[in-house]
mmCIF file of C-alpha atoms in Angstrom:
data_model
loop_
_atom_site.group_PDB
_atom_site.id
_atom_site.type_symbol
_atom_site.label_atom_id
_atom_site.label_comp_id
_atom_site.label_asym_id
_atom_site.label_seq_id
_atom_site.Cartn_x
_atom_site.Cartn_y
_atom_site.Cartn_z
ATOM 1 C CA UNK A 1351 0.000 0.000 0.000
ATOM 2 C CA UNK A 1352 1.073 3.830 -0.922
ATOM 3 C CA UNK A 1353 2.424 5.689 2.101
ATOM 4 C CA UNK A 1354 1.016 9.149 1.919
ATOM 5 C CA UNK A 1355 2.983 11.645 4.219
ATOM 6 C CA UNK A 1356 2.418 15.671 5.215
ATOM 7 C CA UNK A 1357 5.033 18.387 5.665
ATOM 8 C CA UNK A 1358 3.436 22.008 7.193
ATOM 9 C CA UNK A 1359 5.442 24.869 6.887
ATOM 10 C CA UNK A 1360 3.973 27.709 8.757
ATOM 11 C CA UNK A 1361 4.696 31.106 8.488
ATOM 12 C CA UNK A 1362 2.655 35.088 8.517
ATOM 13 C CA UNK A 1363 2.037 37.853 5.686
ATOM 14 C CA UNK A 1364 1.614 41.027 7.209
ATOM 15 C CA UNK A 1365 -1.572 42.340 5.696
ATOM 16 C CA UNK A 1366 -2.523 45.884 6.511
ATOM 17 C CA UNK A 1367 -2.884 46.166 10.398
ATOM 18 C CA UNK A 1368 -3.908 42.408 10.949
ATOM 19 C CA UNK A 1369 -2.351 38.893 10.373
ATOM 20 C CA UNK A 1370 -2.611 36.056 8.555
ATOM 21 C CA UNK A 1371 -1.053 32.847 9.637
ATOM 22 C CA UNK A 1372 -0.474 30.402 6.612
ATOM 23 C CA UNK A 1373 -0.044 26.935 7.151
ATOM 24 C CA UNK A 1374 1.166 25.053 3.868
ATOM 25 C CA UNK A 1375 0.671 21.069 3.238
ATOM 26 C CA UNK A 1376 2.800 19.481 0.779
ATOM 27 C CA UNK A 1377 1.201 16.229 -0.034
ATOM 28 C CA UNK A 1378 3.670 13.677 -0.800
ATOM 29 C CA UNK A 1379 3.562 10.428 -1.966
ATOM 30 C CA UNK A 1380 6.194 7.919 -2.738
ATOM 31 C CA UNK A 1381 8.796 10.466 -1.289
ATOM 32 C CA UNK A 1382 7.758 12.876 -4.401
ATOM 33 C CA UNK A 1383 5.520 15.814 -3.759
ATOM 34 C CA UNK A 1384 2.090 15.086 -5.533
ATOM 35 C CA UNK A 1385 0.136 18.481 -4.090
ATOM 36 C CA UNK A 1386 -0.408 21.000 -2.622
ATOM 37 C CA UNK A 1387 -2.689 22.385 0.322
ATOM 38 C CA UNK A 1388 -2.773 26.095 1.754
ATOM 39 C CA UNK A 1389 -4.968 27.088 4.449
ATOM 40 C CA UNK A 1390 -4.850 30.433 5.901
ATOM 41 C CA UNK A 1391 -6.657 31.991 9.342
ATOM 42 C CA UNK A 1392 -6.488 35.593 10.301
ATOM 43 C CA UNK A 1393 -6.427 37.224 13.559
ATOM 44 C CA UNK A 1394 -9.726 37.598 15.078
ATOM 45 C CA UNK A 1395 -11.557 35.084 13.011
ATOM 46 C CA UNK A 1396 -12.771 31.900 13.877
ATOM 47 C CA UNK A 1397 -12.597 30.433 10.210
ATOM 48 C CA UNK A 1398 -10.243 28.627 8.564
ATOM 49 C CA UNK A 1399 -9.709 29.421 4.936
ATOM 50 C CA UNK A 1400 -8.461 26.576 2.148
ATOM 51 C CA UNK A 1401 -6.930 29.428 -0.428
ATOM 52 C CA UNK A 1402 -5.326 26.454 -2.482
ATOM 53 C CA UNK A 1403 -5.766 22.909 -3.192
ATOM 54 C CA UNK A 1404 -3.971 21.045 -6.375
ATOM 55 C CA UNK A 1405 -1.868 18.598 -8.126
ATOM 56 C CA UNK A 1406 -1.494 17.301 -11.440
ATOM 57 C CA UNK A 1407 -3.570 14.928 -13.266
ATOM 58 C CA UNK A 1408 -0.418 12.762 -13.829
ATOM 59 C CA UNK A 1409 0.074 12.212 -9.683
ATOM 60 C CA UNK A 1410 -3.054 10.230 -10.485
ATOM 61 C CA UNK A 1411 -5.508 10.007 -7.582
ATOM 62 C CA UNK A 1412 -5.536 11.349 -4.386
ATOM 63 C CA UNK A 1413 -7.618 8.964 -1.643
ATOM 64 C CA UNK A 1414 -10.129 11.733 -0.179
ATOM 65 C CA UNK A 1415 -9.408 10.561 3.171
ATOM 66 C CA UNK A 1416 -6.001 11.598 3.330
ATOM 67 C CA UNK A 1417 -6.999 14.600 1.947
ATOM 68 C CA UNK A 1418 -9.414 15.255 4.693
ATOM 69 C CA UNK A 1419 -6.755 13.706 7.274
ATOM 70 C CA UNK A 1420 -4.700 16.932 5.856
ATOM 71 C CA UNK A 1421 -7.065 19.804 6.000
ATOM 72 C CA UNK A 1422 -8.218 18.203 9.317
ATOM 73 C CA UNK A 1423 -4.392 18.715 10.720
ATOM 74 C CA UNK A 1424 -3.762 21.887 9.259
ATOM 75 C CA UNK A 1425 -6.877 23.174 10.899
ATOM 76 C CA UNK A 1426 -5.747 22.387 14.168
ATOM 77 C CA UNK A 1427 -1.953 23.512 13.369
ATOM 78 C CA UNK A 1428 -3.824 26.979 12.599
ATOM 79 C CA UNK A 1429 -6.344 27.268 15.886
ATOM 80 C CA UNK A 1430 -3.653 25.787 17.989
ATOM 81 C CA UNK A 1431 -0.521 28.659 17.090
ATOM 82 C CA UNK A 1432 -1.415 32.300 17.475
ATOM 83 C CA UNK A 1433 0.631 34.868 16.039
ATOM 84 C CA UNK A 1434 2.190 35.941 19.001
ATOM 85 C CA UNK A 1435 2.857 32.859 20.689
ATOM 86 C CA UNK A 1436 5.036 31.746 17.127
ATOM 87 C CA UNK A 1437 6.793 34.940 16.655
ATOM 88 C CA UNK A 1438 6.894 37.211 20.349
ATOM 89 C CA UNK A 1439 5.611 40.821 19.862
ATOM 90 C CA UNK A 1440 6.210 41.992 23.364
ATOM 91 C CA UNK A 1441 3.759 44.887 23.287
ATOM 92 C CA UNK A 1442 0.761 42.545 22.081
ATOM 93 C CA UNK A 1443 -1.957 41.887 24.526
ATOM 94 C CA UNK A 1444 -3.913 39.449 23.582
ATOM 95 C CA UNK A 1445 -7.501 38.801 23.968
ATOM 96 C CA UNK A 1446 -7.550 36.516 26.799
ATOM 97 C CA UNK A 1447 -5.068 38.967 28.544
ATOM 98 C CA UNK A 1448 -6.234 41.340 31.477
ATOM 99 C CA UNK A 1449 -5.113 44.505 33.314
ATOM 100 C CA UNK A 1450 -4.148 43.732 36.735
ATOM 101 C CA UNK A 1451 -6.088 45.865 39.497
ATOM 102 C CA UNK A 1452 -2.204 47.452 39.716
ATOM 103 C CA UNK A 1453 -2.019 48.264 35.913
ATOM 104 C CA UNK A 1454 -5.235 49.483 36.459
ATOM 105 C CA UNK A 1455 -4.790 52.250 39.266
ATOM 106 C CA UNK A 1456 -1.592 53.734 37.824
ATOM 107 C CA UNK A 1457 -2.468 56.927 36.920
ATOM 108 C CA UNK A 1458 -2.382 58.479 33.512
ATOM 109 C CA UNK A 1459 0.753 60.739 32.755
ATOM 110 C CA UNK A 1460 -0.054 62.011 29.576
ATOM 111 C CA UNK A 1461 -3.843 63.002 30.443
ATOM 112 C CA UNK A 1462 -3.199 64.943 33.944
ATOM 113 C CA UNK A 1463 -4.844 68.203 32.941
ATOM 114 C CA UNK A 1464 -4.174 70.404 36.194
ATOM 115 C CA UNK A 1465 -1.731 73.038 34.991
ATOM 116 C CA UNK A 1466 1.903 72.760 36.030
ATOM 117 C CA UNK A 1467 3.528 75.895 37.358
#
């Protein structure tokens, strides 16, 4: 029987003032790449985009379970990795993060509007 394996390659493109994590699937078979899958999810979103999907007619078949087997694993590569955690922007906060009740109560520099003498 064919061995069918998967190698992800994930990386970001920078799109305006968001982010879109791409996970790519090369679809090998034989030790040859037969196809391709890209799936991409952006920041915020809950949804899982497949933006490509191919290989040639001579690769022959592809068994739709292994193709599902892919998509299913590069939808949980994608949920599992978020931007920040991958590549470390120090000034993020993320949306599970919270002010502390001592963030909270530090007072405002910038905003004091008594006039200095």
């Amino acid at each position: 029987m064919t061995v069918f394996h998967f190698f992800e390659t994930t990386h970001v493109n920078t799109l305006d003032d968001h982010n879109r994590l791409t996970d790519d699937i090369d679809l090998t078979k034989d030790g040859e790449n037969k196809g391709l899958v890209t799936l991409n999810h952006e920041d915020g979103l809950e949804l899982i985009d497949v933006t490509c999907l191919g290989w040639r007619k001579e690769n022959g078949p592809f068994p739709l379970n292994v193709l599902l087997q892919a998509l299913e694993m590069g939808e949980e590569t994608l949920l599992e990795d978020d931007y920040y955690d991958i590549y470390g922007d120090e000034e993020y906060i993320g949306e599970d993060d919270e002010e502390t009740e001592a963030e909270a109560s530090k007072p405002d520099v910038g905003s004091d509007p008594t006039p200095k003498d």
